mmCIF file of C-alpha atoms in Angstrom:
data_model
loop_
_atom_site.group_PDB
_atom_site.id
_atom_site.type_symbol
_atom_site.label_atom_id
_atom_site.label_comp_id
_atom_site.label_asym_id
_atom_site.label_seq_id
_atom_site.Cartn_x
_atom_site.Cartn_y
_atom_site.Cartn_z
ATOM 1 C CA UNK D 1 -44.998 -77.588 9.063
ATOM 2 C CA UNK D 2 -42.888 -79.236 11.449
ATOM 3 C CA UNK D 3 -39.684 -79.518 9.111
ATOM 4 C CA UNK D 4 -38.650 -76.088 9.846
ATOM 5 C CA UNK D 5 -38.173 -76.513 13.256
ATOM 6 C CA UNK D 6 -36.244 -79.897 13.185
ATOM 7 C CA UNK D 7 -33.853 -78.013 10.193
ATOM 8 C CA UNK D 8 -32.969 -75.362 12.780
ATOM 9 C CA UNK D 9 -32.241 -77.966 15.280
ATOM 10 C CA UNK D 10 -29.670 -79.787 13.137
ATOM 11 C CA UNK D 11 -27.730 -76.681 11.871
ATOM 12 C CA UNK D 12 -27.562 -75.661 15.728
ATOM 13 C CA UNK D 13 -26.733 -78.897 16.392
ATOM 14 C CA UNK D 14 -23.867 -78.899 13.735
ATOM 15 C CA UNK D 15 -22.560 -75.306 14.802
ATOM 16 C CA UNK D 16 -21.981 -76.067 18.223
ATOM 17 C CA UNK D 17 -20.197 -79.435 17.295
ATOM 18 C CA UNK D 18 -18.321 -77.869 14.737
ATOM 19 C CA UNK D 19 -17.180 -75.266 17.536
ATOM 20 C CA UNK D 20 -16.562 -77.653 20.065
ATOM 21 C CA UNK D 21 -14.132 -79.950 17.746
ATOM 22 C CA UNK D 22 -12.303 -76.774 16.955
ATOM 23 C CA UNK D 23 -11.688 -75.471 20.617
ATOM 24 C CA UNK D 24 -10.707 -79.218 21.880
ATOM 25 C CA UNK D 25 -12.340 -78.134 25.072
ATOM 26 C CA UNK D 26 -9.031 -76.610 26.425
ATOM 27 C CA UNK D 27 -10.422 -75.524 29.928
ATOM 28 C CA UNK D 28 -11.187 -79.490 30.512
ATOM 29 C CA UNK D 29 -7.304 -80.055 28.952
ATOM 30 C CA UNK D 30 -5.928 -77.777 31.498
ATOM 31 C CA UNK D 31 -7.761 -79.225 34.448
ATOM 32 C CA UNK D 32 -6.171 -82.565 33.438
ATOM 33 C CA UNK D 33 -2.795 -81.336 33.387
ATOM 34 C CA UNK D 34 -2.977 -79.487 36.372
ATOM 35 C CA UNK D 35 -4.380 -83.001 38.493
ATOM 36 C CA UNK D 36 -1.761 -84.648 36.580
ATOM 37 C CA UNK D 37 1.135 -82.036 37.915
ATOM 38 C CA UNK D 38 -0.488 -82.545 41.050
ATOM 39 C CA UNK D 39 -0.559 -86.326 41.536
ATOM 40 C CA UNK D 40 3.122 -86.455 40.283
ATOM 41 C CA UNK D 41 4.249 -84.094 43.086
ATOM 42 C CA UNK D 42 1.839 -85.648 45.749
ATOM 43 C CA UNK D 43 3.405 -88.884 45.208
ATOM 44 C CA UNK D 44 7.129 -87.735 45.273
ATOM 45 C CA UNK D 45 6.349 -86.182 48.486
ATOM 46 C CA UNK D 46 6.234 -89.873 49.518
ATOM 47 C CA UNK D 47 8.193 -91.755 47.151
ATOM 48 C CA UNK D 48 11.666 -90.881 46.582
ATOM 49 C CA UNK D 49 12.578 -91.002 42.940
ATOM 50 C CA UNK D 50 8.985 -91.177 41.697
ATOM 51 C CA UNK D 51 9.592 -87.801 39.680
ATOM 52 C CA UNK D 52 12.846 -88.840 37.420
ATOM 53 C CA UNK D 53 13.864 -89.987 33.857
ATOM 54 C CA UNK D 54 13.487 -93.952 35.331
ATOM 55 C CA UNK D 55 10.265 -92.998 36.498
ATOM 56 C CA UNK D 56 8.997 -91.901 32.625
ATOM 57 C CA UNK D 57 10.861 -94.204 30.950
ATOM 58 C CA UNK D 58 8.473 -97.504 32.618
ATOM 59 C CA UNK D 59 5.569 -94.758 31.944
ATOM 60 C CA UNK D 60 6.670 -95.132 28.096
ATOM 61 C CA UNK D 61 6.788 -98.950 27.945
ATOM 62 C CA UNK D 62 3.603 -99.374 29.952
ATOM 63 C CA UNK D 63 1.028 -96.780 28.189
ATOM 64 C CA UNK D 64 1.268 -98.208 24.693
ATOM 65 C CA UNK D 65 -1.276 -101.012 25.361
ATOM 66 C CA UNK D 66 -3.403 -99.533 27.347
ATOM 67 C CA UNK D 67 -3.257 -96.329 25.290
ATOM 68 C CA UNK D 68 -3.923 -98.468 22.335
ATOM 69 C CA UNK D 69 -6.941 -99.923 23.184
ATOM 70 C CA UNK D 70 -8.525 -96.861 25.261
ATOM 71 C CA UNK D 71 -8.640 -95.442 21.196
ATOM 72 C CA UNK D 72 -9.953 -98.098 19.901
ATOM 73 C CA UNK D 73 -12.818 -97.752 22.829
ATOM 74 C CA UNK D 74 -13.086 -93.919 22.389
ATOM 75 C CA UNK D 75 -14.206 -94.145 18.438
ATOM 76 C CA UNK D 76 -17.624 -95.855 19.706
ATOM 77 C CA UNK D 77 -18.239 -93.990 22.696
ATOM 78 C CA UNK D 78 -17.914 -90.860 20.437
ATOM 79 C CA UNK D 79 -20.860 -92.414 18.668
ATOM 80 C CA UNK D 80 -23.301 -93.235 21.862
ATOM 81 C CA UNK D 81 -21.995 -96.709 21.454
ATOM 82 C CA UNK D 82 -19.592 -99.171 23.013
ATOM 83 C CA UNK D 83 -17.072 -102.010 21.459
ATOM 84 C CA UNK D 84 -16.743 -104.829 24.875
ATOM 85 C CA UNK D 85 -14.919 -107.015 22.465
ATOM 86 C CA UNK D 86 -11.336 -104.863 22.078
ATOM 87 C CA UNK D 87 -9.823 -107.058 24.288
ATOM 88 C CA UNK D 88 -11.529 -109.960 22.326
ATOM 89 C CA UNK D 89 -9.957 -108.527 19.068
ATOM 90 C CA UNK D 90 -6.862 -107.705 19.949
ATOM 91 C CA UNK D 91 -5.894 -111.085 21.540
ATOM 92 C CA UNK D 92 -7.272 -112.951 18.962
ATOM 93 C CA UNK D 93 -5.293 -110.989 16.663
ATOM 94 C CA UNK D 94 -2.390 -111.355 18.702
ATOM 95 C CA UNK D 95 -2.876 -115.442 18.200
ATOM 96 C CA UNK D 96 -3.254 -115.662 14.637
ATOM 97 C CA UNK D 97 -0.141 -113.277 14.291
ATOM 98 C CA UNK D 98 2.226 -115.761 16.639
ATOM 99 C CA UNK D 99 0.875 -119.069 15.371
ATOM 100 C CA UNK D 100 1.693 -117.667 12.057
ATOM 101 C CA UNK D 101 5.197 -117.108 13.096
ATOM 102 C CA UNK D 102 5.477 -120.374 14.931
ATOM 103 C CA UNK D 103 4.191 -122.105 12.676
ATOM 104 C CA UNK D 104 5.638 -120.984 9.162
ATOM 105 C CA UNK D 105 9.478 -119.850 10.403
ATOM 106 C CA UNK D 106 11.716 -123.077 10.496
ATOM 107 C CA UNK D 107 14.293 -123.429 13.312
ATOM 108 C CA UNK D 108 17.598 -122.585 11.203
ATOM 109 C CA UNK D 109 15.535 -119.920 8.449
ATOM 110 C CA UNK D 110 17.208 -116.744 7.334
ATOM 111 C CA UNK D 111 16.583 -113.318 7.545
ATOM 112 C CA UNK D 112 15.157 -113.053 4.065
ATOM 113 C CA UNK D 113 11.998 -115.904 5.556
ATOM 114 C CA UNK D 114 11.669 -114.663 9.146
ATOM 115 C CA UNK D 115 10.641 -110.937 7.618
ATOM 116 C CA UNK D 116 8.505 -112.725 5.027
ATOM 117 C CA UNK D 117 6.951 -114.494 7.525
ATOM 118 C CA UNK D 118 6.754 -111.949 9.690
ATOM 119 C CA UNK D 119 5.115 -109.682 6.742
ATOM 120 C CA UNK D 120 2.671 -112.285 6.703
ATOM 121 C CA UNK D 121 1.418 -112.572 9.771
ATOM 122 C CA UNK D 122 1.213 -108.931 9.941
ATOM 123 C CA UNK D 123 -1.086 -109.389 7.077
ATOM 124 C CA UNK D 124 -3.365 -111.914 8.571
ATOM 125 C CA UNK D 125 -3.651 -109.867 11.369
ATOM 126 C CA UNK D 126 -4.923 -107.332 10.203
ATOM 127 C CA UNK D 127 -7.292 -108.973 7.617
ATOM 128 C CA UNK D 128 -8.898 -110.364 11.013
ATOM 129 C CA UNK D 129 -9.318 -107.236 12.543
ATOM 130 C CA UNK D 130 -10.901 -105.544 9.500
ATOM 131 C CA UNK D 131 -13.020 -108.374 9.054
ATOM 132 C CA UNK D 132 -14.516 -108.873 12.995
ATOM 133 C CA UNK D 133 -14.895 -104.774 13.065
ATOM 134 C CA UNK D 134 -17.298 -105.152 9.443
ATOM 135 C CA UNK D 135 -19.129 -107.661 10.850
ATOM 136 C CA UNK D 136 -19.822 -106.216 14.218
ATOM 137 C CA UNK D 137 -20.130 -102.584 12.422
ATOM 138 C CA UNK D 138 -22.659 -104.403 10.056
ATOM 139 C CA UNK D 139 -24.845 -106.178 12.825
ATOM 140 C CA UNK D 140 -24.881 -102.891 15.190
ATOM 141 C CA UNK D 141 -25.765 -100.665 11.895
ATOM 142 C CA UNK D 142 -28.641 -103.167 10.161
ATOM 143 C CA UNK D 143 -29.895 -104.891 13.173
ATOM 144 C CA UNK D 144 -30.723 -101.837 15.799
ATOM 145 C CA UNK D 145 -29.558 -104.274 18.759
ATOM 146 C CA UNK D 146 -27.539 -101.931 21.282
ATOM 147 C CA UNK D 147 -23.934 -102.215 20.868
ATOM 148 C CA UNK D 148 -23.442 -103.723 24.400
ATOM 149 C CA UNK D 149 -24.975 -106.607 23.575
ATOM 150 C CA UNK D 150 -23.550 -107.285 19.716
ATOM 151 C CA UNK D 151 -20.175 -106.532 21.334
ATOM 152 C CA UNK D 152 -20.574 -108.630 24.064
ATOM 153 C CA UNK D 153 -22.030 -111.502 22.109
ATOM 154 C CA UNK D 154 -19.097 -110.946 19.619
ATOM 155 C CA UNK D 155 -16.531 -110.941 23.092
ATOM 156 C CA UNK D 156 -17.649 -114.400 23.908
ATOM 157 C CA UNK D 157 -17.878 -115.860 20.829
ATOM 158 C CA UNK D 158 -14.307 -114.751 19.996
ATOM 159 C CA UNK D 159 -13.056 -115.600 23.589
ATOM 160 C CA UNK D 160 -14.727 -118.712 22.928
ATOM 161 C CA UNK D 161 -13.111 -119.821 19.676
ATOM 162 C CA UNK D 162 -9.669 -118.582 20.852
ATOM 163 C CA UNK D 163 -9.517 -121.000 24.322
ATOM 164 C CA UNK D 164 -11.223 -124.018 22.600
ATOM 165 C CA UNK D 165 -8.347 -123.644 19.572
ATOM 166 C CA UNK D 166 -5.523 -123.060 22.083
ATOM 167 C CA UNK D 167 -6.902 -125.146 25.311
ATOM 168 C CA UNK D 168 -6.013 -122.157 27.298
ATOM 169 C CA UNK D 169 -2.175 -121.833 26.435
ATOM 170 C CA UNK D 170 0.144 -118.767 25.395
ATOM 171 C CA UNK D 171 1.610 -119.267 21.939
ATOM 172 C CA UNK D 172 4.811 -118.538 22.487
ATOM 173 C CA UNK D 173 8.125 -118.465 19.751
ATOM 174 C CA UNK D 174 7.929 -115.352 18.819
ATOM 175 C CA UNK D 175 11.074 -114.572 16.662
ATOM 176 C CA UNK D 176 13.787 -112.128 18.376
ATOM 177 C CA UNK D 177 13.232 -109.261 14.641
ATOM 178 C CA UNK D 178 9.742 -109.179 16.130
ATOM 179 C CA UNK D 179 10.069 -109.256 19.706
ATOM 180 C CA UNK D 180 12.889 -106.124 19.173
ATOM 181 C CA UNK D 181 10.093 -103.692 18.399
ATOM 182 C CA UNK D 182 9.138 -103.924 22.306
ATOM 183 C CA UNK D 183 12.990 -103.017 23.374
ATOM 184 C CA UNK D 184 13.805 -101.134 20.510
ATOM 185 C CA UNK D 185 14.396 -96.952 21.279
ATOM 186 C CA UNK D 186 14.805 -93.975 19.610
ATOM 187 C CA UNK D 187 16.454 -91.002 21.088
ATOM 188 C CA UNK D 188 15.454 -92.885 24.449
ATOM 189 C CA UNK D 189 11.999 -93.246 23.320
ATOM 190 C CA UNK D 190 10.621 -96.742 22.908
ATOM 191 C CA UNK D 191 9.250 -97.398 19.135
ATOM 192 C CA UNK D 192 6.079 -98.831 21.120
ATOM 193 C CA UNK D 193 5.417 -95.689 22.776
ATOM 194 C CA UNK D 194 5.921 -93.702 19.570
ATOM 195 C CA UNK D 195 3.338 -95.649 17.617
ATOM 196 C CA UNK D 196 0.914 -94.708 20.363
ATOM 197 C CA UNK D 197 1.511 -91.103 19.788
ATOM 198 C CA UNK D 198 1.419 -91.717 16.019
ATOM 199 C CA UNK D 199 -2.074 -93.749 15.620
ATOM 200 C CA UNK D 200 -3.075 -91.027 18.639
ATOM 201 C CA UNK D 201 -2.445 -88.147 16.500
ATOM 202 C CA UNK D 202 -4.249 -89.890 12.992
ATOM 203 C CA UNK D 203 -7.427 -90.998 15.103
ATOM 204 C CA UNK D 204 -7.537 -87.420 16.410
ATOM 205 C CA UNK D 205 -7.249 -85.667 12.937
ATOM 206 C CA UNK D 206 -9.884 -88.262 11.347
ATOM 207 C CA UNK D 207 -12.297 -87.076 14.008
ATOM 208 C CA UNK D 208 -11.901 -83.577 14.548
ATOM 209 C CA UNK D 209 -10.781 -82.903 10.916
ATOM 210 C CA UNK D 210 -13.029 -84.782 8.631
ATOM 211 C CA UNK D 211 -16.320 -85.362 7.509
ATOM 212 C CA UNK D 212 -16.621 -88.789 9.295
ATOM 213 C CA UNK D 213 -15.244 -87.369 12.014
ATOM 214 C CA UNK D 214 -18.226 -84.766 11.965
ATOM 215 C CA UNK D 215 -20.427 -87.393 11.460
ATOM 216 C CA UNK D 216 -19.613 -89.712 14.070
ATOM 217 C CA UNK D 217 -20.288 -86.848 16.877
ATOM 218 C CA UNK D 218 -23.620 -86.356 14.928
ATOM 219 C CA UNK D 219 -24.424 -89.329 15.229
ATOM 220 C CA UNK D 220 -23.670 -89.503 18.913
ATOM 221 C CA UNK D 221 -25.113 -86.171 19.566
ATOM 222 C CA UNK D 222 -28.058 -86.873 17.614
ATOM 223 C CA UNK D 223 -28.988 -89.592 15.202
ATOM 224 C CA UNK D 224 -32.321 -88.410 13.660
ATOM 225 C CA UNK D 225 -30.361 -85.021 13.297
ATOM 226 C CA UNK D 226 -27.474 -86.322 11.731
ATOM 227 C CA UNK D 227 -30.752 -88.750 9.253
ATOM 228 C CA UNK D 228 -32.303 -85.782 8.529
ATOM 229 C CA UNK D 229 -28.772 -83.680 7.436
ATOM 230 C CA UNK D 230 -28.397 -86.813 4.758
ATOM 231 C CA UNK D 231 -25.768 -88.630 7.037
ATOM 232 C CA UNK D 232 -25.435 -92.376 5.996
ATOM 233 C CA UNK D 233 -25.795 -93.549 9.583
ATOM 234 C CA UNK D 234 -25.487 -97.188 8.894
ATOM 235 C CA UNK D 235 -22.561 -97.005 6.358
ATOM 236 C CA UNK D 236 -20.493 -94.677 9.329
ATOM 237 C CA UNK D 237 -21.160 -96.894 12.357
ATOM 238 C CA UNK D 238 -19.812 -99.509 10.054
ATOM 239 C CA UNK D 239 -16.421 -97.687 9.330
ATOM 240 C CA UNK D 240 -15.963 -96.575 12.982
ATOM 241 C CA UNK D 241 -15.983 -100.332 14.235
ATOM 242 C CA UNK D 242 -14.085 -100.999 11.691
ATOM 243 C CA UNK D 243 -11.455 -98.491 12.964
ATOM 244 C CA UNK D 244 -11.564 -99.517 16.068
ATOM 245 C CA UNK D 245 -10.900 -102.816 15.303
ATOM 246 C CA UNK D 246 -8.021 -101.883 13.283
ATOM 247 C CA UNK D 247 -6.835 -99.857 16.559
ATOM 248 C CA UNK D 248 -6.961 -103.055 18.024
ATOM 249 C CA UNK D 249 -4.883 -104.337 15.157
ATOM 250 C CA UNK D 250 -1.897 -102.013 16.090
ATOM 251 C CA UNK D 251 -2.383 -102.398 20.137
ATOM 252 C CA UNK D 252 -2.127 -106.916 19.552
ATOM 253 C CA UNK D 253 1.550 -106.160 17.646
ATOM 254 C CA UNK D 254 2.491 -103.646 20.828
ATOM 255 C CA UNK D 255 1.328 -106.928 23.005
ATOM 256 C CA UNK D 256 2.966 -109.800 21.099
ATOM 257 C CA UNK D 257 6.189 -107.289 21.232
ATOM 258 C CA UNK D 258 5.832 -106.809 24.817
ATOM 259 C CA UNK D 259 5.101 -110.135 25.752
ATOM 260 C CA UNK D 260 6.619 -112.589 23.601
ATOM 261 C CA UNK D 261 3.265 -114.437 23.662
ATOM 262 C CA UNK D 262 0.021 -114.719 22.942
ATOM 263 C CA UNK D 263 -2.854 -115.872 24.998
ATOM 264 C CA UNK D 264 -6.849 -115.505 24.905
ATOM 265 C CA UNK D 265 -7.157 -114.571 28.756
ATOM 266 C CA UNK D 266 -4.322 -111.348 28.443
ATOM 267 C CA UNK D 267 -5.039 -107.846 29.447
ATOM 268 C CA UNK D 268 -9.015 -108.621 30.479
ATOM 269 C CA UNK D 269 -8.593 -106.446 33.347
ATOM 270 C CA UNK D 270 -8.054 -103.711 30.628
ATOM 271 C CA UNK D 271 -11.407 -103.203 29.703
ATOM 272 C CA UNK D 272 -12.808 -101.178 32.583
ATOM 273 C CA UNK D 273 -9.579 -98.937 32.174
ATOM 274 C CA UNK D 274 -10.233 -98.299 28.901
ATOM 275 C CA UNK D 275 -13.907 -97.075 29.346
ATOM 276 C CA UNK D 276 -12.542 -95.017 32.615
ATOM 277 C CA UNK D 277 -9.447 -93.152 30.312
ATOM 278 C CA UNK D 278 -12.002 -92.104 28.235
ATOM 279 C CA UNK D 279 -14.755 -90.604 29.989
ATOM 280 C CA UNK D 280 -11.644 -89.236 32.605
ATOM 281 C CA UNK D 281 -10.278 -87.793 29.106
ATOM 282 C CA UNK D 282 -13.639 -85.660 28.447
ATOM 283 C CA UNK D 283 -15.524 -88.258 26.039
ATOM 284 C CA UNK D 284 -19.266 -88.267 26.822
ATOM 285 C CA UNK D 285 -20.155 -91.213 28.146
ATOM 286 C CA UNK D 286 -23.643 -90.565 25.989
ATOM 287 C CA UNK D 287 -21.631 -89.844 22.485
ATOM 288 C CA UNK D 288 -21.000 -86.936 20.632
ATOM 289 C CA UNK D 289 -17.478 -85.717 21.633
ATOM 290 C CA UNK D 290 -14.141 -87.084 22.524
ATOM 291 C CA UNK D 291 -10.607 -86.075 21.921
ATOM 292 C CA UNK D 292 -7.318 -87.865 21.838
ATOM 293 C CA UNK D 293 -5.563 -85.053 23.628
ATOM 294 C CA UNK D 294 -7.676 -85.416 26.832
ATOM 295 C CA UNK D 295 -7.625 -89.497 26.008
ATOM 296 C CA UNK D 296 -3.939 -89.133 26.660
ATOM 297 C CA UNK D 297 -3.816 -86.709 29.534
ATOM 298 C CA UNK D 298 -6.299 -89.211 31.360
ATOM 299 C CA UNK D 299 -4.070 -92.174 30.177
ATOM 300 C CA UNK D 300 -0.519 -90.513 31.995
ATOM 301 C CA UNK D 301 -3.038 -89.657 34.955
ATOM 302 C CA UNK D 302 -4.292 -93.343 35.449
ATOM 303 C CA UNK D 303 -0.820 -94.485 34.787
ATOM 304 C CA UNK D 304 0.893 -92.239 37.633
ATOM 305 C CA UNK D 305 -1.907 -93.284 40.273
ATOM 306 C CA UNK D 306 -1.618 -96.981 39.537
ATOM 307 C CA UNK D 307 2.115 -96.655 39.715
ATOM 308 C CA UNK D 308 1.615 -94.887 43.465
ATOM 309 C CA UNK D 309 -0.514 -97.485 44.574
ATOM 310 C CA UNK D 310 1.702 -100.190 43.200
ATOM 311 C CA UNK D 311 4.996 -98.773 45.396
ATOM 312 C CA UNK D 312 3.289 -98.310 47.732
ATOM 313 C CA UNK D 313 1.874 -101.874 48.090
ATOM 314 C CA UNK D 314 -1.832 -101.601 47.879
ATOM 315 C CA UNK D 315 -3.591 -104.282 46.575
ATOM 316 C CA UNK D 316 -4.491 -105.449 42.287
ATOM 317 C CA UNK D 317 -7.964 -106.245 43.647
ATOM 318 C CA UNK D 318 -8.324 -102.941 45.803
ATOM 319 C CA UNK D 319 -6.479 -100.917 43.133
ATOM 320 C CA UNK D 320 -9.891 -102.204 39.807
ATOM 321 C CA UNK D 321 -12.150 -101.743 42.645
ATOM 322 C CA UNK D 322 -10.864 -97.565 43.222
ATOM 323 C CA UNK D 323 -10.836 -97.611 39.120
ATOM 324 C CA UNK D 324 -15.120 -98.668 39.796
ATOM 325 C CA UNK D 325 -15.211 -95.915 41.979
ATOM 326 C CA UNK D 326 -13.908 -93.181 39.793
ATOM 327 C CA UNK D 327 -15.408 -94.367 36.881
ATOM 328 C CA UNK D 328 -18.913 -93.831 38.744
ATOM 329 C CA UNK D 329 -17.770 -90.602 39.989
ATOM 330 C CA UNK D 330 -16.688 -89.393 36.433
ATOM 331 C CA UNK D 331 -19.777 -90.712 34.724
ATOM 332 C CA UNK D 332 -21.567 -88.905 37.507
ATOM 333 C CA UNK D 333 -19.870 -85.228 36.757
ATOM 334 C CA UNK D 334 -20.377 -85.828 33.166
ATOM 335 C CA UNK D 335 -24.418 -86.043 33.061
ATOM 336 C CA UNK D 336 -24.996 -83.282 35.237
ATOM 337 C CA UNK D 337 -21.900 -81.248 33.685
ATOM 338 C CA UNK D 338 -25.022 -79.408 31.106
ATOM 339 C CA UNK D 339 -27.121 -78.746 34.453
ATOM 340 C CA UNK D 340 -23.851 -77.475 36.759
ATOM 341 C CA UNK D 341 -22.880 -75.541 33.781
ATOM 342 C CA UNK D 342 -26.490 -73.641 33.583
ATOM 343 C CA UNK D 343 -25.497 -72.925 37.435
ATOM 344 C CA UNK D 344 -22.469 -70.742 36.664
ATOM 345 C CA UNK D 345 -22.598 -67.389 35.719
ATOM 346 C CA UNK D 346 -21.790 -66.377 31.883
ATOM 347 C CA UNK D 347 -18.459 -64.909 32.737
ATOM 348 C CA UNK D 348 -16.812 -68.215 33.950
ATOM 349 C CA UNK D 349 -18.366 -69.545 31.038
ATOM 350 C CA UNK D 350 -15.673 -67.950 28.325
ATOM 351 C CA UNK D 351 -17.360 -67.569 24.619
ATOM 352 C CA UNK D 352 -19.420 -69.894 22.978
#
């Protein structure tokens, strides 16, 4: 008697997400752009020169990573879940990839070895990410521990293993074929930047477009739902860590491109930026919808304001302490969005 009930629930369930994933929430998209358009003028009110081609250009080389990584954290948060070891991932990767060029290119090689080599490592790298995201996708799937705390057991083990192995130094030797893709432009658009829009645009049509995608809200929406509409939970949790590990994959070659080096201690300060883009780009901090396009609006947004408050000379410290701040803020608006929304009359509402 009580199956009928829970049946309607899921096929609501599934409409709505369905509808949602189709619109892209463009009324939250627009109120991005138009506090993005506002920052940039508010700033070149101030700062001459902050609105030019110089201006976009640093924008272009400094997003990548950042970007990078905030899609790797999105695909988890989409499920009501969390991945604290991106960073982890992504520098470990980074290591392996550089000691494997270090390591296995000779001083005087040719071209023919250093791309072999290179080839390699690329390889290895990527093995490494596919594995730690199946293992982490496996214990968060068969073990019912929260995500925070397999990822953040996973974080320090790999943080762990990656200073004792290096004693806390950058691998560095990083040949100059490799270290071009972080200089290297085309049509005035660095290659870096246009492999964020590239693995932005795939993660978006995986998870608006396809049946994981569908199940990954479901699952963040509602996991008994998306049980009882013959979803295999366990086997998609897996596959989206193991996409955002391979994310992570893609954002340790921007990083060993950027910076000539490897380290275990790089871009830490990342993490609570990454969590911040995403919930600032419309993802619900308690799972079931996210979008690249409003990942990336909230990415150029982040990026102008910490530009601002670099010229004009505030403070590192001061500047992750304001990122606290919104991110409270933001997490704030988004769990009482359903009961401000109830508020509003159904004309400001727009269809269903």
């Amino acid at each position: 008697m009580a199956e009928p009930p829970v049946l309607y629930n899921i096929n609501s369930s599934l409409a709505d997400l369905m509808a949602r994933m189709r619109t892209g929430v463009p009324g939250a998209h627009m109120g991005l752009v138009i506090l993005l358009i506002l920052l940039v003028a508010g700033f070149s009110l101030f700062i001459p020169n902050f609105a030019s081609i110089g201006t976009l250009q640093s924008f272009m080389y400094q997003m990548p990573l950042l970007g990078l990584l905030s899609l790797a954290m999105m695909a988890p948060l989409i499920t009501g879940g969390l991945n604290l070891a991106i960073i982890a991932t992504t520098n470990q990767c980074a290591l392996l990839m550089a000691f494997t060029m270090q390591s296995l290119i000779p001083p005087a090689s040719g071209t023919g070895t250093a791309i072999a080599v290179i080839a390699l490592a690329l390889v290895a790298g990527l093995v490494l990410c596919l594995l730690i995201g199946f293992v982490t996708g496996l214990l968060i799937a068969y073990t019912g521990v929260h995500p925070i705390l397999i990822t953040l057991g996973t974080k320090s083990l790999i943080d762990g293993i990656s200073i004792y192995l290096t004693r806390g130094m950058a691998l560095s030797g990083i040949p100059d074929g490799f270290s071009r893709i972080g200089t290297t432009t085309m049509v005035g658009v660095p290659m870096i930047f246009l492999l964020l829009i590239v693995v932005a645009v795939i993660v978006s049509l995986i998870l608006r477009r396809t049946a994981f995608g569908v199940a990954c809200a479901m699952i963040g929406s509602n996991i008994e739902a998306a049980r009882y509409s013959a979803i295999d939970t366990r086997r998609v949790l897996v596959g989206v860590y193991v996409m955002s590990s391979v994310i992570c994959f893609f954002a340790a070659l921007v990083m060993l491109a950027t910076f000539n080096s490897a380290s275990a201690d790089y871009a830490q300060s990342y993490l609570l930026v990454t969590i911040l883009a995403a919930v600032l780009g419309g993802v619900d901090p308690f799972g079931g919808f996210g979008t690249a396009g409003g990942l990336m609006l909230a990415l150029a947004i982040l990026q102008v304001i910490s530009s601002g408050f670099n010229q004009f000379g505030l403070s590192n410290y001061l500047t992750v302490a304001i990122w606290g701040g919104i991110l409270i803020f933001v997490a704030m608006v988004q769990t009482a969005r359903p009961y401000l929304m109830g508020l509003l009359p159904t004309r400001f509402l727009g269809p269903k």
